[in-house]
XYZ file of C-alpha atoms in Angstrom:
784
model
C -7.349 11.467 55.773
C -8.190 11.159 59.504
C -8.468 7.368 59.342
C -5.037 6.951 57.737
C -1.814 6.586 59.622
C 1.153 8.834 58.945
C 2.658 6.260 56.562
C -0.647 5.877 54.724
C -1.052 9.635 54.326
C 2.507 9.888 53.086
C 1.902 7.174 50.491
C -1.297 8.858 49.328
C 0.482 12.196 48.938
C 3.259 10.465 47.007
C 0.705 8.874 44.641
C -1.000 12.227 44.134
C 2.351 13.872 43.459
C 3.299 11.207 40.890
C -0.076 11.619 39.171
C 0.308 15.394 39.147
C 3.789 15.146 37.640
C 2.562 12.629 35.027
C -0.332 14.919 34.127
C 2.037 17.881 33.857
C 4.333 15.881 31.555
C 1.406 14.882 29.338
C 0.185 18.496 29.174
C 3.715 19.700 28.412
C 4.183 17.095 25.671
C 0.820 17.978 24.158
C 1.546 21.706 24.177
C 5.056 21.320 22.773
C 4.008 18.857 20.056
C 0.755 20.535 18.950
C 0.994 22.732 15.844
C -0.167 26.312 15.788
C -3.439 26.404 13.845
C -4.729 29.956 14.319
C -3.474 33.509 14.339
C -0.782 34.951 12.095
C 2.854 33.941 11.619
C 5.476 35.727 9.555
C 7.631 33.321 7.559
C 10.566 33.596 5.160
C 10.268 32.368 1.587
C 6.693 33.386 0.715
C 5.812 35.852 -2.035
C 2.356 36.631 -0.662
C -0.065 35.793 2.169
C -1.502 32.274 2.513
C -4.396 31.128 4.686
C -4.531 27.608 6.113
C -8.036 26.830 7.340
C -8.282 23.521 9.179
C -11.766 22.039 9.133
C -13.561 19.998 11.784
C -11.362 16.970 11.042
C -8.041 18.832 10.833
C -7.920 18.839 7.023
C -6.108 21.979 5.807
C -7.709 24.113 3.112
C -4.817 26.144 1.711
C -5.464 29.387 -0.193
C -2.460 31.180 -1.712
C -2.959 34.502 -3.478
C 0.369 35.268 -5.128
C 1.642 31.979 -6.565
C 1.161 28.230 -6.729
C 4.637 27.882 -5.226
C 3.263 29.594 -2.102
C 0.483 26.998 -1.957
C 3.051 24.191 -2.190
C 5.170 25.911 0.475
C 2.114 25.864 2.748
C 1.529 22.162 2.042
C 5.103 21.434 3.122
C 4.538 23.620 6.191
C 1.417 21.738 7.367
C 2.971 18.355 6.533
C 5.846 19.249 8.867
C 3.465 20.562 11.523
C 1.356 17.408 11.642
C 3.658 14.617 10.426
C 7.302 15.570 11.064
C 8.140 12.212 12.660
C 6.525 10.236 9.853
C 8.410 12.273 7.269
C 11.743 11.830 9.027
C 11.147 8.099 9.537
C 10.245 7.650 5.856
C 13.350 9.601 4.891
C 15.498 7.400 7.129
C 13.964 4.312 5.533
C 14.840 5.548 2.052
C 18.355 6.492 3.191
C 18.961 3.269 5.126
C 19.633 5.196 8.345
C 17.299 3.527 10.823
C 20.012 1.923 12.977
C 21.339 5.412 13.648
C 18.323 6.118 15.877
C 16.810 2.670 16.553
C 19.992 0.715 17.208
C 21.404 -2.609 16.067
C 17.977 -4.230 15.603
C 17.470 -2.066 12.487
C 20.787 -3.055 10.883
C 19.323 -5.743 8.524
C 16.853 -3.183 7.176
C 19.607 -0.632 6.598
C 21.715 -3.187 4.731
C 18.790 -4.035 2.472
C 17.986 -0.373 1.843
C 21.589 0.649 1.138
C 22.199 -2.347 -1.129
C 19.158 -1.657 -3.293
C 20.061 2.053 -3.351
C 16.672 3.745 -2.995
C 18.089 7.113 -1.958
C 20.758 7.043 -4.655
C 17.981 6.516 -7.200
C 16.158 9.563 -5.809
C 19.338 11.633 -6.143
C 19.574 10.580 -9.783
C 15.916 11.438 -10.404
C 16.033 15.048 -9.210
C 17.970 16.488 -12.198
C 15.553 14.848 -14.654
C 12.541 16.815 -13.387
C 11.209 19.792 -15.335
C 11.950 23.357 -14.243
C 8.354 23.997 -13.019
C 8.423 20.818 -10.942
C 11.817 21.752 -9.489
C 10.369 25.125 -8.436
C 7.451 23.397 -6.725
C 9.799 20.953 -4.988
C 11.980 23.819 -3.752
C 8.931 25.658 -2.429
C 7.687 22.503 -0.691
C 11.127 21.889 0.854
C 11.265 25.473 2.157
C 7.815 25.041 3.702
C 8.832 21.803 5.408
C 11.927 23.372 6.938
C 9.978 26.408 8.104
C 7.376 24.142 9.684
C 10.045 22.088 11.448
C 11.630 25.281 12.783
C 8.461 26.378 14.572
C 9.559 24.650 17.785
C 6.951 21.884 18.080
C 8.595 18.484 18.355
C 6.900 15.118 17.874
C 7.090 12.854 20.962
C 9.122 10.307 18.969
C 12.008 12.770 18.636
C 12.028 13.336 22.397
C 11.834 9.606 23.179
C 14.701 8.766 20.830
C 16.684 11.858 21.762
C 17.442 13.512 18.440
C 16.426 16.491 16.316
C 15.565 15.963 12.620
C 17.954 17.312 10.018
C 16.801 19.950 7.499
C 14.669 18.640 4.656
C 16.128 18.528 1.131
C 14.703 18.393 -2.380
C 15.930 14.799 -2.746
C 13.994 13.866 0.401
C 10.832 14.971 -1.431
C 11.410 12.304 -4.075
C 12.896 9.496 -1.998
C 9.697 8.071 -0.528
C 8.306 7.510 -4.014
C 11.105 4.978 -4.552
C 9.954 2.995 -1.533
C 6.368 3.153 -2.838
C 7.654 1.787 -6.139
C 9.103 -1.193 -4.264
C 5.930 -1.752 -2.250
C 3.730 -1.616 -5.351
C 5.821 -2.960 -8.201
C 8.089 -5.678 -9.415
C 8.268 -9.408 -8.970
C 11.732 -10.140 -7.592
C 10.087 -11.883 -4.633
C 8.112 -14.114 -6.997
C 11.315 -14.935 -8.894
C 12.937 -16.031 -5.629
C 9.913 -18.080 -4.628
C 9.633 -19.500 -8.150
C 13.240 -20.649 -8.001
C 12.555 -22.479 -4.741
C 9.427 -24.055 -6.215
C 11.209 -25.316 -9.338
C 14.030 -26.660 -7.187
C 11.621 -28.616 -4.956
C 8.665 -29.431 -7.205
C 9.866 -28.962 -10.772
C 8.438 -26.493 -13.277
C 4.982 -28.061 -12.991
C 4.894 -26.910 -9.382
C 4.927 -23.242 -10.421
C 1.289 -23.339 -11.466
C 0.317 -25.072 -8.229
C 2.013 -22.624 -5.866
C 1.637 -19.535 -8.100
C -1.526 -20.215 -10.109
C -2.015 -18.521 -13.498
C -4.724 -15.918 -13.931
C -7.920 -17.832 -14.873
C -8.770 -17.852 -18.567
C -12.394 -16.776 -18.080
C -11.699 -14.103 -15.457
C -12.385 -10.399 -16.136
C -9.704 -8.167 -17.648
C -9.713 -4.386 -17.302
C -9.912 -3.873 -21.056
C -11.865 -6.057 -23.436
C -10.472 -7.305 -26.760
C -12.580 -4.671 -28.533
C -10.983 -1.879 -26.470
C -7.510 -3.330 -26.887
C -6.623 -2.368 -30.453
C -3.119 -3.888 -30.620
C -2.767 -7.622 -31.193
C -0.193 -10.045 -32.540
C 2.247 -11.077 -29.833
C 5.348 -13.132 -30.635
C 5.406 -16.530 -28.879
C 7.912 -17.377 -26.161
C 10.847 -19.513 -27.226
C 11.209 -21.433 -23.961
C 11.962 -20.734 -20.352
C 15.423 -20.428 -18.879
C 15.769 -21.756 -15.340
C 18.872 -20.497 -13.533
C 19.741 -22.824 -10.663
C 20.664 -21.130 -7.396
C 22.155 -22.882 -4.363
C 20.378 -22.748 -1.015
C 22.897 -20.272 0.457
C 22.136 -17.776 -2.312
C 18.393 -18.208 -1.890
C 18.762 -17.556 1.850
C 20.772 -14.412 1.130
C 18.078 -13.161 -1.240
C 15.366 -14.078 1.254
C 17.113 -11.927 3.870
C 16.286 -8.857 1.778
C 12.634 -9.860 1.539
C 12.497 -10.391 5.306
C 14.014 -6.946 5.903
C 11.458 -5.365 3.573
C 8.640 -7.268 5.271
C 9.691 -5.917 8.665
C 9.222 -2.432 7.202
C 5.681 -3.287 6.080
C 6.644 -3.679 2.420
C 5.462 -7.089 1.317
C 3.250 -8.691 -1.285
C 0.584 -10.493 0.716
C -2.239 -12.567 -0.808
C -5.194 -10.319 -1.513
C -3.273 -7.074 -1.067
C -4.306 -4.641 -3.740
C -6.592 -1.738 -4.582
C -9.866 -0.929 -6.309
C -10.817 1.911 -8.592
C -13.493 2.354 -11.196
C -15.156 5.033 -13.277
C -18.795 5.014 -14.374
C -19.924 6.888 -17.479
C -22.843 9.318 -17.347
C -25.300 7.023 -19.145
C -25.107 4.674 -16.156
C -25.607 7.353 -13.446
C -28.668 9.185 -12.156
C -27.038 12.597 -12.743
C -25.902 11.874 -16.296
C -22.311 12.692 -15.290
C -19.512 10.275 -14.313
C -18.761 8.945 -10.838
C -15.190 7.907 -9.993
C -14.199 5.767 -6.999
C -10.831 4.710 -5.606
C -9.516 2.924 -2.513
C -5.814 2.048 -2.495
C -5.018 -0.978 -0.301
C -1.749 -0.577 1.587
C -0.287 -1.257 5.012
C -2.412 0.390 7.723
C -0.068 2.285 10.003
C 0.029 4.881 12.764
C 0.137 7.598 11.636
C -1.722 6.754 8.447
C 0.182 7.042 5.171
C -2.145 9.622 3.622
C -2.780 13.243 4.588
C -5.981 14.816 3.276
C -5.508 18.318 1.888
C -7.109 21.010 -0.277
C -4.433 23.080 -2.023
C -5.282 26.154 -4.093
C -3.216 28.890 -5.706
C -3.807 31.125 -8.713
C -3.863 28.076 -11.050
C -3.546 25.056 -8.759
C -6.904 23.663 -7.570
C -6.334 20.184 -6.132
C -7.992 18.320 -3.267
C -7.576 14.725 -2.136
C -4.895 12.533 -0.606
C -1.306 13.714 -0.292
C 1.638 11.841 1.218
C 3.710 13.719 3.805
C 7.116 14.131 2.220
C 5.795 14.436 -1.356
C 4.615 17.718 -2.927
C 1.150 17.738 -4.480
C -2.035 15.671 -4.398
C -1.440 12.028 -5.322
C -5.080 10.880 -5.626
C -8.002 13.251 -5.962
C -9.496 15.932 -8.171
C -9.266 19.524 -9.254
C -12.067 21.775 -10.548
C -12.472 19.834 -13.799
C -10.792 16.433 -13.587
C -10.772 13.507 -11.137
C -8.399 10.547 -11.039
C -7.805 7.373 -9.056
C -5.074 4.735 -9.034
C -4.549 1.036 -8.435
C -1.468 -1.067 -8.955
C -0.946 -2.505 -12.461
C 1.855 -4.765 -11.200
C 3.659 -5.345 -14.489
C 6.951 -7.198 -14.304
C 9.529 -4.412 -14.058
C 12.219 -6.332 -12.148
C 14.574 -9.073 -13.273
C 17.189 -11.072 -11.396
C 20.381 -11.784 -13.340
C 22.868 -14.460 -12.295
C 26.137 -12.840 -13.281
C 28.745 -15.109 -14.915
C 32.271 -15.509 -13.600
C 34.426 -12.620 -14.717
C 31.518 -10.156 -15.032
C 32.705 -6.585 -14.510
C 31.595 -5.238 -11.128
C 31.993 -1.861 -9.507
C 31.891 -1.327 -5.765
C 31.203 1.314 -3.148
C 31.464 1.388 0.624
C 28.492 2.463 2.727
C 29.075 3.521 6.346
C 26.102 2.636 8.534
C 26.014 4.383 11.890
C 24.516 2.261 14.672
C 23.212 3.804 17.885
C 25.401 2.717 20.781
C 27.608 0.555 18.551
C 30.607 1.026 16.231
C 29.929 2.005 12.628
C 29.336 -0.831 10.166
C 31.046 -0.852 6.767
C 28.919 -2.302 3.979
C 30.389 -3.105 0.569
C 27.842 -2.823 -2.212
C 28.744 -4.162 -5.654
C 26.984 -3.460 -8.934
C 26.995 -5.030 -12.376
C 25.738 -3.483 -15.587
C 22.289 -4.746 -14.610
C 22.175 -3.232 -11.128
C 23.105 -3.907 -7.496
C 24.274 -7.367 -6.436
C 21.591 -8.255 -3.889
C 22.911 -11.707 -2.986
C 25.909 -10.356 -1.027
C 23.921 -9.093 1.988
C 27.033 -7.191 2.964
C 28.981 -10.350 3.772
C 30.907 -11.076 0.587
C 30.244 -13.905 -1.858
C 27.791 -16.613 -0.877
C 27.708 -18.256 -4.279
C 26.487 -16.964 -7.647
C 26.196 -13.190 -7.760
C 22.588 -12.154 -8.365
C 21.964 -8.645 -9.681
C 18.687 -6.732 -9.715
C 17.529 -4.769 -12.753
C 14.545 -2.527 -12.013
C 12.941 0.395 -13.803
C 12.734 2.455 -10.581
C 16.527 2.384 -10.249
C 17.129 3.560 -13.819
C 18.105 7.225 -14.388
C 15.642 9.789 -15.712
C 12.654 9.111 -13.438
C 10.125 11.908 -14.060
C 7.199 10.410 -12.116
C 6.862 13.518 -9.945
C 6.382 15.586 -13.134
C 3.446 13.300 -13.911
C 1.729 13.651 -10.538
C 2.071 17.429 -10.455
C 0.810 17.491 -14.042
C -2.319 15.641 -12.950
C -2.974 18.341 -10.341
C -3.269 20.842 -13.222
C -4.939 18.666 -15.894
C -8.066 20.213 -17.444
C -8.990 17.505 -19.942
C -8.032 14.091 -21.351
C -5.234 15.572 -23.456
C -3.626 17.162 -20.379
C -4.123 13.921 -18.470
C -2.356 11.880 -21.150
C 0.437 14.418 -21.443
C 1.071 14.231 -17.695
C 1.091 10.435 -17.650
C 3.602 10.310 -20.486
C 6.158 11.407 -17.858
C 5.210 8.548 -15.537
C 7.888 5.901 -14.791
C 7.186 3.826 -11.652
C 5.338 2.206 -9.985
C 2.992 1.555 -12.889
C -0.602 2.322 -11.914
C -4.093 1.870 -13.375
C -5.277 5.475 -13.663
C -9.018 5.990 -14.078
C -10.184 9.377 -15.321
C -13.340 11.493 -15.422
C -14.074 15.130 -16.199
C -16.956 17.563 -15.759
C -17.724 17.415 -19.490
C -18.761 13.773 -19.045
C -15.687 12.035 -20.457
C -14.163 8.952 -18.859
C -10.986 7.019 -19.510
C -8.238 4.722 -18.342
C -4.471 4.572 -18.801
C -1.744 2.256 -17.475
C 1.449 4.342 -17.780
C 5.004 3.565 -16.733
C 8.142 1.968 -18.091
C 7.396 -1.680 -18.850
C 10.311 -3.680 -20.289
C 10.023 -5.534 -23.594
C 11.489 -9.043 -23.354
C 12.132 -11.049 -26.514
C 11.564 -14.778 -26.074
C 11.445 -14.971 -22.246
C 8.861 -14.025 -19.673
C 10.943 -12.747 -16.736
C 9.325 -15.078 -14.223
C 12.585 -16.677 -13.051
C 16.224 -15.548 -12.689
C 18.223 -15.679 -15.914
C 21.874 -15.593 -16.855
C 23.524 -12.190 -17.079
C 25.600 -13.282 -20.085
C 23.867 -10.751 -22.364
C 21.378 -13.097 -24.067
C 18.373 -11.971 -21.989
C 18.369 -8.193 -22.126
C 15.493 -5.731 -22.270
C 14.659 -4.482 -25.756
C 13.476 -1.068 -24.589
C 10.076 -0.248 -23.087
C 6.510 -0.523 -24.374
C 5.812 2.797 -26.162
C 3.464 5.070 -24.234
C 0.898 5.183 -27.047
C 0.709 1.381 -27.026
C 0.256 0.932 -23.276
C -3.258 -0.232 -22.240
C -5.754 2.623 -22.370
C -9.274 3.562 -23.380
C -11.248 6.798 -23.721
C -15.025 6.956 -23.380
C -15.462 3.153 -23.555
C -18.671 2.010 -25.225
C -20.035 0.258 -22.130
C -19.441 3.301 -19.928
C -17.542 1.340 -17.274
C -13.911 0.698 -16.342
C -13.204 -1.494 -13.296
C -9.720 -2.199 -11.981
C -8.817 -4.326 -8.947
C -5.216 -5.378 -9.679
C -6.658 -7.953 -12.055
C -5.146 -8.680 -15.435
C -5.334 -5.492 -17.530
C -5.542 -6.988 -21.017
C -6.589 -10.182 -22.817
C -3.937 -12.540 -24.169
C -4.219 -10.935 -27.616
C -2.357 -7.815 -26.435
C 0.795 -7.288 -28.480
C 3.148 -7.138 -25.472
C 3.751 -9.095 -22.286
C 3.047 -6.818 -19.342
C 4.017 -9.640 -16.995
C 3.960 -13.399 -16.787
C 0.632 -15.182 -16.325
C 1.056 -15.428 -12.540
C 1.570 -11.741 -11.740
C -2.042 -10.619 -11.361
C -4.260 -10.540 -8.284
C -7.046 -13.063 -8.005
C -10.112 -11.884 -9.937
C -12.621 -11.927 -7.052
C -12.727 -8.184 -6.321
C -12.961 -7.208 -9.991
C -15.719 -9.753 -10.534
C -17.744 -8.588 -7.537
C -17.416 -4.868 -8.349
C -18.517 -5.462 -11.943
C -21.364 -7.672 -10.781
C -22.712 -5.018 -8.383
C -22.332 -2.083 -10.772
C -24.029 -3.871 -13.664
C -26.942 -5.166 -11.574
C -28.319 -1.640 -11.899
C -27.649 -0.719 -15.540
C -28.682 2.924 -15.067
C -29.416 5.475 -12.380
C -26.377 4.763 -10.184
C -25.920 7.278 -7.358
C -23.187 8.233 -4.921
C -24.838 6.019 -2.295
C -24.845 3.059 -4.696
C -21.122 3.497 -5.240
C -20.524 3.727 -1.487
C -22.300 0.398 -1.065
C -20.038 -1.214 -3.653
C -16.890 0.227 -2.082
C -17.952 -1.128 1.311
C -19.170 -4.541 0.110
C -18.027 -7.482 2.260
C -19.545 -10.500 0.495
C -16.891 -13.160 -0.122
C -16.742 -14.751 -3.553
C -13.891 -16.855 -2.162
C -16.477 -18.481 0.125
C -18.793 -18.954 -2.851
C -16.129 -20.971 -4.675
C -14.758 -22.920 -1.702
C -18.136 -23.594 -0.095
C -18.899 -26.957 -1.823
C -15.543 -28.406 -0.777
C -15.570 -27.037 2.761
C -19.097 -28.159 3.558
C -18.341 -31.694 2.281
C -15.645 -32.083 4.961
C -15.988 -34.938 7.429
C -15.503 -33.238 10.809
C -13.076 -34.546 13.388
C -14.508 -33.910 16.832
C -17.440 -31.965 18.219
C -15.934 -28.508 17.702
C -15.382 -29.176 14.009
C -18.938 -30.466 13.668
C -20.389 -27.365 15.357
C -18.277 -25.086 13.171
C -19.460 -26.803 9.997
C -23.091 -26.513 11.060
C -22.644 -22.791 11.650
C -21.242 -22.370 8.127
C -24.195 -24.084 6.441
C -26.543 -21.506 5.000
C -24.091 -18.618 5.467
C -24.347 -15.984 2.722
C -20.621 -15.168 2.794
C -21.068 -11.659 4.195
C -18.089 -10.980 6.484
C -19.394 -8.693 9.250
C -18.021 -8.089 12.736
C -21.154 -9.349 14.511
C -21.133 -12.772 12.828
C -19.411 -16.001 13.838
C -19.151 -17.558 10.372
C -16.412 -15.256 8.989
C -14.251 -16.079 12.012
C -14.470 -19.794 11.258
C -14.077 -19.362 7.506
C -11.044 -17.067 7.627
C -9.306 -19.188 10.282
C -9.901 -22.300 8.171
C -8.748 -20.600 4.960
C -5.584 -19.471 6.735
C -4.758 -23.079 7.635
C -5.418 -24.217 4.058
C -3.122 -21.519 2.682
C -0.229 -23.214 4.511
C -0.654 -26.422 2.470
C 2.582 -25.949 0.470
C 4.843 -25.464 3.465
C 5.718 -29.135 3.905
C 6.679 -29.413 0.220
C 8.749 -26.208 0.165
C 10.203 -26.442 3.652
C 9.511 -22.798 4.455
C 6.708 -20.454 5.497
C 5.224 -19.934 2.023
C 1.496 -19.205 2.005
C -0.449 -19.763 -1.222
C -3.369 -17.580 -2.239
C -7.027 -18.566 -2.157
C -7.059 -19.350 -5.892
C -4.271 -21.910 -5.359
C -6.304 -23.498 -2.552
C -9.346 -23.707 -4.830
C -7.328 -25.268 -7.651
C -5.909 -27.909 -5.319
C -9.317 -28.839 -3.925
C -10.849 -29.015 -7.401
C -8.098 -31.214 -8.811
C -7.193 -33.242 -5.739
C -3.760 -31.658 -6.044
C -0.398 -32.724 -4.721
C -0.176 -29.858 -2.237
C -3.014 -31.395 -0.213
C -0.822 -34.375 0.603
C 1.374 -34.421 3.673
C 3.133 -37.711 4.302
C 4.567 -36.592 7.627
C 1.087 -35.761 8.947
C -0.379 -38.866 7.262
C -2.682 -36.819 5.048
C -3.036 -38.753 1.772
C -5.497 -36.458 -0.034
C -7.525 -33.238 0.010
C -10.271 -34.777 2.149
C -7.700 -35.399 4.870
C -6.273 -31.885 4.398
C -9.737 -30.363 4.844
C -10.450 -32.427 7.940
C -7.090 -31.647 9.569
C -7.090 -27.949 8.684
C -10.601 -27.461 10.071
C -9.581 -29.087 13.352
C -6.469 -26.929 13.559
C -8.555 -23.807 12.935
C -11.238 -24.541 15.538
C -8.698 -25.637 18.131
C -6.868 -22.351 17.671
C -10.112 -20.373 17.940
C -11.147 -22.289 21.059
C -7.822 -21.505 22.716
C -8.295 -17.819 21.893
C -12.055 -17.309 22.306
C -13.361 -20.180 24.420
C -14.941 -23.532 23.710
C -18.373 -22.273 22.574
C -18.321 -21.418 18.845
C -21.416 -19.252 19.292
C -19.155 -16.728 21.001
C -16.589 -16.540 18.210
C -17.862 -13.263 16.763
C -15.626 -11.810 14.082
C -15.149 -8.408 15.702
C -13.435 -9.991 18.718
C -10.447 -11.028 16.624
C -10.722 -9.099 13.359
C -9.582 -5.615 14.317
C -7.529 -3.187 12.303
C -3.963 -2.959 13.607
C -2.799 0.562 12.783
C 0.558 0.164 14.476
C 3.473 2.543 14.833
C 6.494 1.715 12.695
C 9.066 2.278 15.444
C 7.181 1.711 18.709
C 4.370 -0.616 17.651
C 6.116 -3.606 19.213
C 7.422 -1.833 22.331
C 5.063 -2.824 25.158
C 5.734 0.276 27.230
C 4.769 2.563 24.331
C 2.475 0.553 22.065
C -0.657 1.537 24.010
C 0.020 5.180 23.182
C 0.990 4.859 19.529
C -1.076 1.902 18.219
C -4.755 2.209 17.343
C -7.344 -0.495 16.721
C -11.028 -0.982 15.907
C -13.218 -3.943 14.776
C -13.522 -4.112 10.987
C -15.723 -5.834 8.424
C -14.473 -7.669 5.340
C -11.985 -10.424 4.681
C -9.792 -12.104 2.093
C -10.550 -10.713 -1.387
C -13.793 -8.968 -0.467
C -14.223 -5.596 -2.229
C -13.731 -3.922 1.145
C -10.609 -6.009 1.469
C -9.541 -6.919 5.011
C -7.477 -10.094 4.874
C -6.784 -11.333 8.424
C -3.172 -11.809 9.449
C -2.545 -15.580 9.573
C -1.114 -15.409 13.108
C -3.330 -12.841 14.842
C -6.416 -12.536 12.565
C -5.952 -8.760 12.768
C -6.243 -6.608 9.666
C -2.855 -5.077 8.795
C -3.555 -4.066 5.162
C -6.623 -2.621 3.512
C -8.286 0.524 2.147
C -5.823 3.143 3.384
C -7.929 5.888 1.796
C -11.340 6.028 0.119
C -12.704 8.598 -2.287
C -15.811 8.893 -4.446
C -15.976 11.847 -6.826
C -19.295 12.999 -8.278
C -18.577 14.870 -11.506
C -22.080 16.384 -11.564
C -21.250 18.391 -8.434
C -17.631 18.102 -7.350
C -18.351 19.369 -3.838
C -20.743 16.477 -3.200
C -17.720 14.188 -3.427
C -16.499 12.333 -0.350
C -13.251 10.940 1.036
C -11.844 9.468 4.255
C -8.545 8.182 5.625
C -7.933 5.162 7.821
C -6.902 6.997 11.017
C -6.530 10.787 11.341
C -4.606 13.857 10.259
C -2.395 14.228 13.310
C 0.820 12.249 13.616
C 1.244 12.953 17.317
C -0.532 10.518 19.676
C -1.448 13.572 21.771
C -2.869 15.549 18.837
C -6.475 16.617 18.353
C -7.030 14.591 15.171
C -5.219 11.326 15.811
C -8.034 8.818 15.246
C -11.151 10.842 14.457
C -11.392 9.384 10.942
C -10.891 5.756 12.036
C -14.401 5.274 13.454
C -15.952 6.711 10.307
C -13.650 4.617 8.122
C -14.505 1.403 9.988
C -18.225 2.225 9.921
C -18.199 3.008 6.188
C -18.705 6.740 6.608
C -16.976 9.587 4.786
C -15.959 13.242 5.092
C -17.082 15.918 2.618
C -14.473 16.320 -0.138
C -15.500 19.930 -0.573
C -13.640 23.135 -1.317
C -16.540 25.201 0.053
C -16.253 26.577 3.602
C -19.900 25.818 4.384
C -19.049 22.085 4.361
C -16.068 22.265 6.709
C -17.813 22.466 10.098
C -15.951 24.211 12.904
C -12.761 25.762 11.536
C -9.546 27.440 12.686
C -7.450 29.611 10.378
C -3.720 30.301 10.424
C -2.443 33.095 8.185
C 1.092 32.826 6.806
C 2.585 36.215 5.906
C 5.826 36.850 4.051
């Protein structure tokens, strides 16, 4: 420091001191937030010793000697160790208590959550569960509370300045109600449909919300269906709603969207099961990848849980006891969303009997807010938005809010299932959200079932709000034995990708004709699996799960390439697209241009509807094929689809040039298409986002099998395969799985993002219960 003056030396020492203090804080936070993963701890509530061996990736392999309840206790313990903040945040979401810790900005979300009554529904569900399930829930709850009492605190608790309350049995059910919202129902489509009819007439419904194509693949064929003979509809009722009511209803959707719960075009999941006659081993292969919001921490928590009878490994959800997707020693299962219509909006007549309750919402730094929630015989009035009448009172009826929800019985039953009969018996308890379950066992059997409570409607399809005068009531639910299912199908293949489950001949209406996802993923999966009629291997299935070829491009290509470009940038972009094979990879320029262009086209209905509605890619295709009305924009002087194509291409390339520079050759996909695994609370806080958010370039796009639809504003991927698994029934321990981020919930943990690189690169972890496959391990022994 000889060359520095006294002031300079003082400044340097100050900088070094600040750095030393910052380093000490980071080390302190890491030490105080890191779970204990080795040694021995003595804990209350256990009946015998349990070992928790964390493998190279932080996945716990739990071995309980005395009871299965001890194994579930240990699962609750490790969930609390690694994901306490996530669990508490999810609990606060279900309770509608976000403003209590996040302040006034979270008040709209709390009003939505309290009005719909997610936590109240969980309270009503707990008494309906079987005695064995209640014992497992109690054991899990005890494990969570013991884990939270160990003294490690997630950084989020320190930043926000509070300590989490003890966990309860109801908390262990509550998150499933939010999952039911995220994965089921069509109230949002009813609201949108009402706006469409109001602006465009009933004919506009099929333009904005296109029906499932007649020739598109269904999960079950007519031969597998069995039941036929559906009664025809007697006409559609259209309940008119004023603009103020529609805005009130939209406020709920906006609140849900801010929590990551939204139905976006192309959001969905894939699963399939391949019979032994199609595989090289002669035994089934089962694959699953649920597509959900990609968050930090990730939704799923990989775990291997074993007790005297329990032998389950796969994906769990912190806050829920048991393995949700996975396998045991004999049976494997996977899930995708069926998306039947299990919600209806009722416009209550004048004089309808209503009950009311007052909810007190605590707001950090502000006075408490009193929210009046009213209910009719159908359900909560969701048009009030806590501000009294704004016009007709609209009530929500939804299977997930009905009493007697035994869905948790079903999932724990799957953990124990030994054969198809056990599998069916477990699913008979399933209520919501309805899922496509694929099945395989070590004896070579395969199957499919779509369980859940699906309302029977007589003479109406539930696609739009109806009068609550009593003339449009549910006539019970589709009997379990008559729900779509198959066992050992003749062709040895079941493929589900949120596509329509059954042909039109099915005896019941699962949903209206617009409820299903576009058929592109189902078509591509089936195409790839049937190209090789026999000898399919685990690697073949991996290639299908990771496929990024766009059938949307295949269909739109003739129309896009016929566009007359406006300006040099548009011309260059078109030339780059010619000859492209539709494979959406990070190193290519073409997917950047295509997805940006498609995003502009999906806004084509906004001038007609006067809002931010985005249509799906099938609606775009239909408009371009038919020269549809949505192409026209009088304000922008666009008289037809040719003008729409020309203008949308220019808008897309201008936006890309502003973001990536004026040379299209430099517009590689990986520069803009990155996964945005953002933190729910701090993801938008600039001072903290760098620590809690995690990103990486990703392949795939809109409706590819490896689905990765770009966000229309940022082109980042916010939804996609949140978990992947492939189970080989010829040797269960050759199976593989991977999550989208990592096991640790703390940004300072040892396993925060170590799965993300593998996930983005299409690599997997061993889904093995054998210690030889776990790599470097650390073992914690829990003693009673």
